[in-house]
mmJSON file of the N, C-alpha and C atoms, coordinates in Angstrom:
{"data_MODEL":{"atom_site":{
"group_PDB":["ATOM","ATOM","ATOM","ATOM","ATOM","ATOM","ATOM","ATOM","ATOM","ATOM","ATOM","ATOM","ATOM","ATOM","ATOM","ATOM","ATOM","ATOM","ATOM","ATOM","ATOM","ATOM","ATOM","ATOM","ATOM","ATOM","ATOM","ATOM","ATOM","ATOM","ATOM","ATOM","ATOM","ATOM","ATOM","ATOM","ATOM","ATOM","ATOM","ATOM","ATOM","ATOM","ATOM","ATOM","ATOM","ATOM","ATOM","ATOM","ATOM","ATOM","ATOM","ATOM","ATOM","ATOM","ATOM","ATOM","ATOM","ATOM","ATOM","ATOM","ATOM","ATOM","ATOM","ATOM","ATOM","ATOM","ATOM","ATOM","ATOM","ATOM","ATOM","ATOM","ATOM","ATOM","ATOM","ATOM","ATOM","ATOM","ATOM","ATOM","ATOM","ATOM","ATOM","ATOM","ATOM","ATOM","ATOM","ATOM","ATOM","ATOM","ATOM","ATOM","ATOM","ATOM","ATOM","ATOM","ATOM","ATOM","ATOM","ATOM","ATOM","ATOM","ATOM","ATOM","ATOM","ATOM","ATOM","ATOM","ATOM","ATOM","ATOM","ATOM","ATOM","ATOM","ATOM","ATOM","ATOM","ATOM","ATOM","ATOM","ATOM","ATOM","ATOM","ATOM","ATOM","ATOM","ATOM","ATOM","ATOM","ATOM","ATOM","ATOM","ATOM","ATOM","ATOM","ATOM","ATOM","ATOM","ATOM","ATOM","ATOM","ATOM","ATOM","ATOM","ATOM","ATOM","ATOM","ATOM","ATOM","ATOM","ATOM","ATOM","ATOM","ATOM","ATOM","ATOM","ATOM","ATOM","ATOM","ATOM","ATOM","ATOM","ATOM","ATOM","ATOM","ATOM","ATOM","ATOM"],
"id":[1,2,3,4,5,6,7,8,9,10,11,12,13,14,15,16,17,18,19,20,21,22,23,24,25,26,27,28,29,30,31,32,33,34,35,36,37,38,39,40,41,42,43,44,45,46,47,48,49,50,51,52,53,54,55,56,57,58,59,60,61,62,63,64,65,66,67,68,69,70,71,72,73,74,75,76,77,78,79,80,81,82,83,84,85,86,87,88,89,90,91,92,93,94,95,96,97,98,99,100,101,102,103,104,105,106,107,108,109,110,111,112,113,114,115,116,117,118,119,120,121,122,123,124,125,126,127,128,129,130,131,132,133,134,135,136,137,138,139,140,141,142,143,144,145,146,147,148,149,150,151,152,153,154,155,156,157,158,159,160,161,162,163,164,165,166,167,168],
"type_symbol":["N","C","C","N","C","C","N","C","C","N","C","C","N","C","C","N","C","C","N","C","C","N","C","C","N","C","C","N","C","C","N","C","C","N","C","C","N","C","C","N","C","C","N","C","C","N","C","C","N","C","C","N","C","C","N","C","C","N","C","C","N","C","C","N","C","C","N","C","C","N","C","C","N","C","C","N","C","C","N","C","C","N","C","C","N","C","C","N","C","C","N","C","C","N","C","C","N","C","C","N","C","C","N","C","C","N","C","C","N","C","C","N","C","C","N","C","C","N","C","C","N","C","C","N","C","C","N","C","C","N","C","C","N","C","C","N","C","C","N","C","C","N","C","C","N","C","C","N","C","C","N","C","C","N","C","C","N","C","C","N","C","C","N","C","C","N","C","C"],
"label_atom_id":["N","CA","C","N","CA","C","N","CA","C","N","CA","C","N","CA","C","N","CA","C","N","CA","C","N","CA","C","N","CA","C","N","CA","C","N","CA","C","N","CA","C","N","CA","C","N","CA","C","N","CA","C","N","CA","C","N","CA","C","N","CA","C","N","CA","C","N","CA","C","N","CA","C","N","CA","C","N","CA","C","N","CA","C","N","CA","C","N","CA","C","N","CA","C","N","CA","C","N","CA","C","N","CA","C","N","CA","C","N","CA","C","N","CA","C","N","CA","C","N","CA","C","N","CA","C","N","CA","C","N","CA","C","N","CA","C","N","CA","C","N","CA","C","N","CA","C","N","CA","C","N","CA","C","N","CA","C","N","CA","C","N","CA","C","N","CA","C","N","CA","C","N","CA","C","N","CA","C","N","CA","C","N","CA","C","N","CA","C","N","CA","C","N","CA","C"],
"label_alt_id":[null,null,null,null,null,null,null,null,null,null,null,null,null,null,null,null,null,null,null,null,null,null,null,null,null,null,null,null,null,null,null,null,null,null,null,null,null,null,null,null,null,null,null,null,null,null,null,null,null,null,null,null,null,null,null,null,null,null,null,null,null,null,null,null,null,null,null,null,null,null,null,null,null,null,null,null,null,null,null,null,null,null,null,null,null,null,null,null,null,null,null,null,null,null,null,null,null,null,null,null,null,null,null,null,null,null,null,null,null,null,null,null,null,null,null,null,null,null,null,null,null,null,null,null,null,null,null,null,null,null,null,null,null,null,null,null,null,null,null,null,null,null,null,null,null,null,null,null,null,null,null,null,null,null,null,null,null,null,null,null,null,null,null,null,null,null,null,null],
"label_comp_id":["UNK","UNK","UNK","UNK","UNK","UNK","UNK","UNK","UNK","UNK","UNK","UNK","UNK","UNK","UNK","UNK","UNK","UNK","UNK","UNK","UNK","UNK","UNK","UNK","UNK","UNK","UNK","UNK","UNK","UNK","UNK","UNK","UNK","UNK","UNK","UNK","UNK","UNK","UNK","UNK","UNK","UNK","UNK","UNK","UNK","UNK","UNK","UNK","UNK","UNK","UNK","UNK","UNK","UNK","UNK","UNK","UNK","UNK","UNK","UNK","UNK","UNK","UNK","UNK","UNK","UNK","UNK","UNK","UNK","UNK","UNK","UNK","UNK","UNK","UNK","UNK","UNK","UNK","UNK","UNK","UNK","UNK","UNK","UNK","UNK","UNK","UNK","UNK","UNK","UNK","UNK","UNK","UNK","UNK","UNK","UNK","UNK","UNK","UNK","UNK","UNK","UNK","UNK","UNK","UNK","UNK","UNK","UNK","UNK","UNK","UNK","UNK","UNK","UNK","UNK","UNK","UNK","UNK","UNK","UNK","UNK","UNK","UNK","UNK","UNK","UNK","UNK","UNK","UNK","UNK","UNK","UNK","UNK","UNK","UNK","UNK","UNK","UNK","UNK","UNK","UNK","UNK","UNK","UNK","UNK","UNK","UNK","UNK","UNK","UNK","UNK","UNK","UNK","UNK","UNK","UNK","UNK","UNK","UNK","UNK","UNK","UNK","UNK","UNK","UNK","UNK","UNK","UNK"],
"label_asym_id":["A","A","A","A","A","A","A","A","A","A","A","A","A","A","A","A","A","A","A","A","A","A","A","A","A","A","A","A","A","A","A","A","A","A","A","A","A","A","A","A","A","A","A","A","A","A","A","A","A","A","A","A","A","A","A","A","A","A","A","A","A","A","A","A","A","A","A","A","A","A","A","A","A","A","A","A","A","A","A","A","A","A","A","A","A","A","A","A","A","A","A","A","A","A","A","A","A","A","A","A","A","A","A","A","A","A","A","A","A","A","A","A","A","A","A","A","A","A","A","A","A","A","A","A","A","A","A","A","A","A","A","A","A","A","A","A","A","A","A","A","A","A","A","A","A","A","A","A","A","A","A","A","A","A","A","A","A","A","A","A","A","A","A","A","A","A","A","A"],
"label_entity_id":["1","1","1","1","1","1","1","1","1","1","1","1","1","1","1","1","1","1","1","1","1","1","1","1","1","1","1","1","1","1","1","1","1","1","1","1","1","1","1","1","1","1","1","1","1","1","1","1","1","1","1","1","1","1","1","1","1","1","1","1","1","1","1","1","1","1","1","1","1","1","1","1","1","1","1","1","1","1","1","1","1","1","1","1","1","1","1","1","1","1","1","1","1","1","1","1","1","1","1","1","1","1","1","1","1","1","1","1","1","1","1","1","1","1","1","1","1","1","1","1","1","1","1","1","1","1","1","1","1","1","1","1","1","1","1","1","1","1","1","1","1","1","1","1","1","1","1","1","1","1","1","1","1","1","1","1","1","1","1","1","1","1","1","1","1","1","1","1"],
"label_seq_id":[1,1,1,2,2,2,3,3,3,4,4,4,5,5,5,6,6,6,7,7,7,8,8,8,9,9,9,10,10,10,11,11,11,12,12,12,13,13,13,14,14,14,15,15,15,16,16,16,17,17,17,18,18,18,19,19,19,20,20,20,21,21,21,22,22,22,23,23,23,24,24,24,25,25,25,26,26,26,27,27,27,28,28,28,29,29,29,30,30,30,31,31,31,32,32,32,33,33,33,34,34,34,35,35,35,36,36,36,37,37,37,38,38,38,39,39,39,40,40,40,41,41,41,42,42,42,43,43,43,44,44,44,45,45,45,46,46,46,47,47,47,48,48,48,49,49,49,50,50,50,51,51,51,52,52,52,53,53,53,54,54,54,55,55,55,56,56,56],
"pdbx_PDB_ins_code":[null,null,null,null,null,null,null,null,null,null,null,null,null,null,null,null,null,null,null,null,null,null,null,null,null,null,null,null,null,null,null,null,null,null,null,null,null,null,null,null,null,null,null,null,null,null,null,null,null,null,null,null,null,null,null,null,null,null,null,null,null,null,null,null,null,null,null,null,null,null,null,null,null,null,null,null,null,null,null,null,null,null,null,null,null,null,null,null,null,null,null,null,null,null,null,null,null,null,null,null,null,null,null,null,null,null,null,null,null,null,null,null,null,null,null,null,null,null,null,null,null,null,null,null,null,null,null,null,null,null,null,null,null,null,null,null,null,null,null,null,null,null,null,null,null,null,null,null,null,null,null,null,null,null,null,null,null,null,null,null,null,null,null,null,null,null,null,null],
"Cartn_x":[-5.002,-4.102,-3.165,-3.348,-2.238,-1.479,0.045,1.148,2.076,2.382,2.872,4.641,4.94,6.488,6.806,6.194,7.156,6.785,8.293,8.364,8.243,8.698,8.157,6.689,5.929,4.551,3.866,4.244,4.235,3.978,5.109,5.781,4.532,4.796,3.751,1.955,1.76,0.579,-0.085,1.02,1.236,1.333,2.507,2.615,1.232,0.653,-0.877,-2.091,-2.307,-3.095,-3.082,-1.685,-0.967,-0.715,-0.272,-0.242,1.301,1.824,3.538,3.767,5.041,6.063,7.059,6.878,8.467,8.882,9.977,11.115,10.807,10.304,9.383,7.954,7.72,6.528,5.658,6.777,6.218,5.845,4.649,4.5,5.443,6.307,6.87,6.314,5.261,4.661,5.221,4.86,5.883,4.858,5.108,4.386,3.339,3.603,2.827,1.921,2.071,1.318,0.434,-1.205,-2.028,-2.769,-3.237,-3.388,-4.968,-6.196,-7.248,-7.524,-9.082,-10.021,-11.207,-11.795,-12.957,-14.0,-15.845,-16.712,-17.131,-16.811,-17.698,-16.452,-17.167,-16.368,-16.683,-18.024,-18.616,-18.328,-17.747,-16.926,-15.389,-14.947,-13.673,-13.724,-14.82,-15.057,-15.406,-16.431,-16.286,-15.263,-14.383,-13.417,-12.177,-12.275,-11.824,-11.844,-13.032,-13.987,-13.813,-13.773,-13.119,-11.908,-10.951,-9.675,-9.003,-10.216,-9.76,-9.982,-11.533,-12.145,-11.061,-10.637,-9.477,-8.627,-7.737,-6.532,-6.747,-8.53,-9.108,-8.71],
"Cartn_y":[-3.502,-2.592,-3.407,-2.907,-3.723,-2.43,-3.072,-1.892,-2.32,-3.664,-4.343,-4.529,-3.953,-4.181,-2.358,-1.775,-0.254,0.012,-0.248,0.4,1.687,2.488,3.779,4.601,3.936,3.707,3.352,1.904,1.438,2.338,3.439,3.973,5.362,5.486,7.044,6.684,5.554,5.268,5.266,4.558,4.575,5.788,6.419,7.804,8.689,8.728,9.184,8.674,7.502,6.902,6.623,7.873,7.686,6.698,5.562,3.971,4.159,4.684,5.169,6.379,6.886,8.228,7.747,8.675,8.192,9.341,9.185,10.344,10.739,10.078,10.342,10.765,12.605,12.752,12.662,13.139,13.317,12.326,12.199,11.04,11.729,10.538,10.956,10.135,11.053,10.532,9.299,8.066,7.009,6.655,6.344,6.662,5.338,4.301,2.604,2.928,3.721,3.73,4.657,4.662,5.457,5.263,6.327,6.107,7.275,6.379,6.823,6.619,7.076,6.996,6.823,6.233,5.755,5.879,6.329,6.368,4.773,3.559,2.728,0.779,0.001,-0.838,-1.088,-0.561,-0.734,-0.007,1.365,2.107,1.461,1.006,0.69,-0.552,-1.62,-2.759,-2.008,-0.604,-0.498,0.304,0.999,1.616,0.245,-0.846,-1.51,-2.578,-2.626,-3.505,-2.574,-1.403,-0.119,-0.18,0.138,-0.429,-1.54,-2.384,-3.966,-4.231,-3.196,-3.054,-1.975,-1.084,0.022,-1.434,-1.984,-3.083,-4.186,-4.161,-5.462,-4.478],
"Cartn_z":[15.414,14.73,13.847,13.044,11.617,11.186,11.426,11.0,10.035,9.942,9.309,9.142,10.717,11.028,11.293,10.802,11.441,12.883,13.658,14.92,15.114,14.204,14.329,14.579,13.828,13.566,15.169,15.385,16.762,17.392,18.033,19.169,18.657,18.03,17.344,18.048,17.89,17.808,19.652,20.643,21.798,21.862,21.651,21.859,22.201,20.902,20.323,20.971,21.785,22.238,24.513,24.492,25.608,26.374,25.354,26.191,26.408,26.282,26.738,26.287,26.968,25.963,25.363,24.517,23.821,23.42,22.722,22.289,21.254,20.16,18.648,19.024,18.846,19.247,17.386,16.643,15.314,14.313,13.712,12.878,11.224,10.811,9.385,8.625,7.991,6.73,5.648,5.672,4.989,4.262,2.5,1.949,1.747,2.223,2.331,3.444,4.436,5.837,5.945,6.227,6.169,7.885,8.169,9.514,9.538,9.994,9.771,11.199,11.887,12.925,12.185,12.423,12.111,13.4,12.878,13.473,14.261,13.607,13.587,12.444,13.43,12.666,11.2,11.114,9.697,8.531,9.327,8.365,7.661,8.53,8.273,7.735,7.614,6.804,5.282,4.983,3.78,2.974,3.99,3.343,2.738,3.56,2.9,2.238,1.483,0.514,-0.195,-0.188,-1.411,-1.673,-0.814,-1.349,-1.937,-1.785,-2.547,-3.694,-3.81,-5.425,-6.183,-5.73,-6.121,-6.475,-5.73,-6.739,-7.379,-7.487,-8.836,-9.809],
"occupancy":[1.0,1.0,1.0,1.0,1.0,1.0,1.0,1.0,1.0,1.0,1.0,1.0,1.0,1.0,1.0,1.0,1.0,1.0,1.0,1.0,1.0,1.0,1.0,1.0,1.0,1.0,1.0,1.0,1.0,1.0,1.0,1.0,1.0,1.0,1.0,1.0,1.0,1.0,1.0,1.0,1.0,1.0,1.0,1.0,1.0,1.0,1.0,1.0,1.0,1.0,1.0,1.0,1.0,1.0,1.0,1.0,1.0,1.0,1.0,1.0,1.0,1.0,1.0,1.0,1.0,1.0,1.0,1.0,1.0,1.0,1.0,1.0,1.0,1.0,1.0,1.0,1.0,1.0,1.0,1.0,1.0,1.0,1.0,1.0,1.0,1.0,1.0,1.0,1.0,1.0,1.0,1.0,1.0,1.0,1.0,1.0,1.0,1.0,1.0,1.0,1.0,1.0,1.0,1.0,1.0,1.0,1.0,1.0,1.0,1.0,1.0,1.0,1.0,1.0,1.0,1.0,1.0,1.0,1.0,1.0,1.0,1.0,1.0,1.0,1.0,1.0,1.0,1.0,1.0,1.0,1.0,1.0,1.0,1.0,1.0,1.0,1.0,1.0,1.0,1.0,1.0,1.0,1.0,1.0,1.0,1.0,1.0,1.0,1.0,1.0,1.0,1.0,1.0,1.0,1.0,1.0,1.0,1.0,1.0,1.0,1.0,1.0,1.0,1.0,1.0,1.0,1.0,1.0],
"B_iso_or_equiv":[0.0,0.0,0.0,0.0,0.0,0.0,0.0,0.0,0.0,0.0,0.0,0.0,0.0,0.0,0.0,0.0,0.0,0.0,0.0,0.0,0.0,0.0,0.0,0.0,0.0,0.0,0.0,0.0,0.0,0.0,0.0,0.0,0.0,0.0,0.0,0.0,0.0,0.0,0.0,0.0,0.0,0.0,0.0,0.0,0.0,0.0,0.0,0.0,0.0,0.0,0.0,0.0,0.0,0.0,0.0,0.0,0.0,0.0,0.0,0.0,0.0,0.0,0.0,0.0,0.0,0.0,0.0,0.0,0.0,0.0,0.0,0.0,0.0,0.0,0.0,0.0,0.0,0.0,0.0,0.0,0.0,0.0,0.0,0.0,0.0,0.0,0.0,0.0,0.0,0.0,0.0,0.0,0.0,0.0,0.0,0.0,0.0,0.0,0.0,0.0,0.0,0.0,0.0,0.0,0.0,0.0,0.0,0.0,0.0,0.0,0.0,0.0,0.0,0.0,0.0,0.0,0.0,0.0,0.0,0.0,0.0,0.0,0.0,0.0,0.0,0.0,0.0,0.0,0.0,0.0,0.0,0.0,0.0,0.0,0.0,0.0,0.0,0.0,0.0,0.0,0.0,0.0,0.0,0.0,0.0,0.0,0.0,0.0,0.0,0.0,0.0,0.0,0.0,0.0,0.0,0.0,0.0,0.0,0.0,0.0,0.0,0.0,0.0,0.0,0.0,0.0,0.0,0.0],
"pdbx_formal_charge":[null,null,null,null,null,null,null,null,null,null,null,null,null,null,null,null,null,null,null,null,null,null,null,null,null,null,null,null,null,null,null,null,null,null,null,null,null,null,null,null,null,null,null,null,null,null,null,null,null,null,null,null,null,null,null,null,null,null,null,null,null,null,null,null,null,null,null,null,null,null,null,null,null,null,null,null,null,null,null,null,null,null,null,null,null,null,null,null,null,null,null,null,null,null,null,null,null,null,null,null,null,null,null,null,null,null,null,null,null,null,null,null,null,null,null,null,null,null,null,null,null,null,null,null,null,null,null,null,null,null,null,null,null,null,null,null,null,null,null,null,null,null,null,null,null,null,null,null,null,null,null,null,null,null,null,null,null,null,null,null,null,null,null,null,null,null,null,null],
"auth_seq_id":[1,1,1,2,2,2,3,3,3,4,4,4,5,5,5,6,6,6,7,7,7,8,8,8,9,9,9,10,10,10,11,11,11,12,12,12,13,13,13,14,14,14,15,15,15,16,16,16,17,17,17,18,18,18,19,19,19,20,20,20,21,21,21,22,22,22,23,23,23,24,24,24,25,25,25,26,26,26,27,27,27,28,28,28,29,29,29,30,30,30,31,31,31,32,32,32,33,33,33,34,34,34,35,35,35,36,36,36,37,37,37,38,38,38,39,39,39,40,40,40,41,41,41,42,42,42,43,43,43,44,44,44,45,45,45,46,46,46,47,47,47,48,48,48,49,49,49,50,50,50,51,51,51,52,52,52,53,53,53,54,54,54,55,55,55,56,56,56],
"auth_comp_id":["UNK","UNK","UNK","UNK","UNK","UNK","UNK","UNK","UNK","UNK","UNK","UNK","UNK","UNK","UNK","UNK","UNK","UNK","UNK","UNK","UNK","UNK","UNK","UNK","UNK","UNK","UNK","UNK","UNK","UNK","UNK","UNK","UNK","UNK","UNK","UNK","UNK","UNK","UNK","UNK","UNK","UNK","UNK","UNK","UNK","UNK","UNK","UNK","UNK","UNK","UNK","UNK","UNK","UNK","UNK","UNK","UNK","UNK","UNK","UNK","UNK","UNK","UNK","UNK","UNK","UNK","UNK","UNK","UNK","UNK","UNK","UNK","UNK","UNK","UNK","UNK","UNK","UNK","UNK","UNK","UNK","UNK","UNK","UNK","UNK","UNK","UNK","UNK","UNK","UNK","UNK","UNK","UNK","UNK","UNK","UNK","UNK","UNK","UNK","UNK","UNK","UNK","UNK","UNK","UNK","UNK","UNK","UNK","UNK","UNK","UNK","UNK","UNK","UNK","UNK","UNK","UNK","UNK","UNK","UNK","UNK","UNK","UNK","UNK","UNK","UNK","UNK","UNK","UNK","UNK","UNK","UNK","UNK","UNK","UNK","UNK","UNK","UNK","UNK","UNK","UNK","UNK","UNK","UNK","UNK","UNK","UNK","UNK","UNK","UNK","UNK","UNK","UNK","UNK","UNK","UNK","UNK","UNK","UNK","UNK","UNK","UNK","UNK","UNK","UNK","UNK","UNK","UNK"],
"auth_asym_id":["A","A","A","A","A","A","A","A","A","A","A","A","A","A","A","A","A","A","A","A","A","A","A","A","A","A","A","A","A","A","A","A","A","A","A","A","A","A","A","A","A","A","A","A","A","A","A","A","A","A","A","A","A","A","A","A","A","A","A","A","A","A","A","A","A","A","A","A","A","A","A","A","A","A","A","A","A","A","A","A","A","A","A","A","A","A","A","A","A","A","A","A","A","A","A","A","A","A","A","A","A","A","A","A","A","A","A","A","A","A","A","A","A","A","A","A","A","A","A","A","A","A","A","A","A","A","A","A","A","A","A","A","A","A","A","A","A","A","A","A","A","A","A","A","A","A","A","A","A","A","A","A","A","A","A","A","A","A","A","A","A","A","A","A","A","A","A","A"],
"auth_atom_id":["N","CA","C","N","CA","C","N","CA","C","N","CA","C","N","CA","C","N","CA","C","N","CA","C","N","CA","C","N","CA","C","N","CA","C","N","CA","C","N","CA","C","N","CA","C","N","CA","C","N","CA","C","N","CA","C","N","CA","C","N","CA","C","N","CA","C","N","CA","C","N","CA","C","N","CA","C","N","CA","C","N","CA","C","N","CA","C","N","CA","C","N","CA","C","N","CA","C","N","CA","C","N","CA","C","N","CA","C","N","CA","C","N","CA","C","N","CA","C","N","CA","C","N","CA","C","N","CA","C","N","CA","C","N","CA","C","N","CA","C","N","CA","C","N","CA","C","N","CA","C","N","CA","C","N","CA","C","N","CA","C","N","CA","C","N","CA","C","N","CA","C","N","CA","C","N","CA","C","N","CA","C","N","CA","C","N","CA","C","N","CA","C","N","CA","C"],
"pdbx_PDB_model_num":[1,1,1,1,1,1,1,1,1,1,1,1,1,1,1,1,1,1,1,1,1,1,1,1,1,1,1,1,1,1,1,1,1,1,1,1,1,1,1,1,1,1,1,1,1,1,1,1,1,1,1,1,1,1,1,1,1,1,1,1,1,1,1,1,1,1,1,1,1,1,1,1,1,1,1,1,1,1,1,1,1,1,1,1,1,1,1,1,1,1,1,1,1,1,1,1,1,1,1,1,1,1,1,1,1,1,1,1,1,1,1,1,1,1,1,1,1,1,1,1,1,1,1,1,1,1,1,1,1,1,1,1,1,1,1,1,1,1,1,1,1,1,1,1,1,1,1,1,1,1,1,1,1,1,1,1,1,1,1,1,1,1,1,1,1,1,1,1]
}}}
């Protein structure tokens, strides 16, 4: 998991994954942070070989 410093994010994700509770049940949309599930690791290797060709 790469979050890249938001504790909020963090706690949401635990939250969401029931590795703890917390007091923040709601994720607030921040507009740098995208938060996907993926089928397969191979998916998520080409979604982001796409996003890399997107900022060439």
């Amino acid at each position: 998991m790469r979050n890249g410093g938001s504790e909020r994010y963090s706690e949401w994700i635990d939250h969401t994954l029931p590795i703890r509770c917390i007091a923040t049940l709601e994720w607030i949309n921040e507009h740098h942070y995208e938060f996907h599930t993926m089928d397969s690791p191979e998916t998520i290797e080409e979604i982001i070989k796409a996003k890399v060709e997107q900022a060439l």
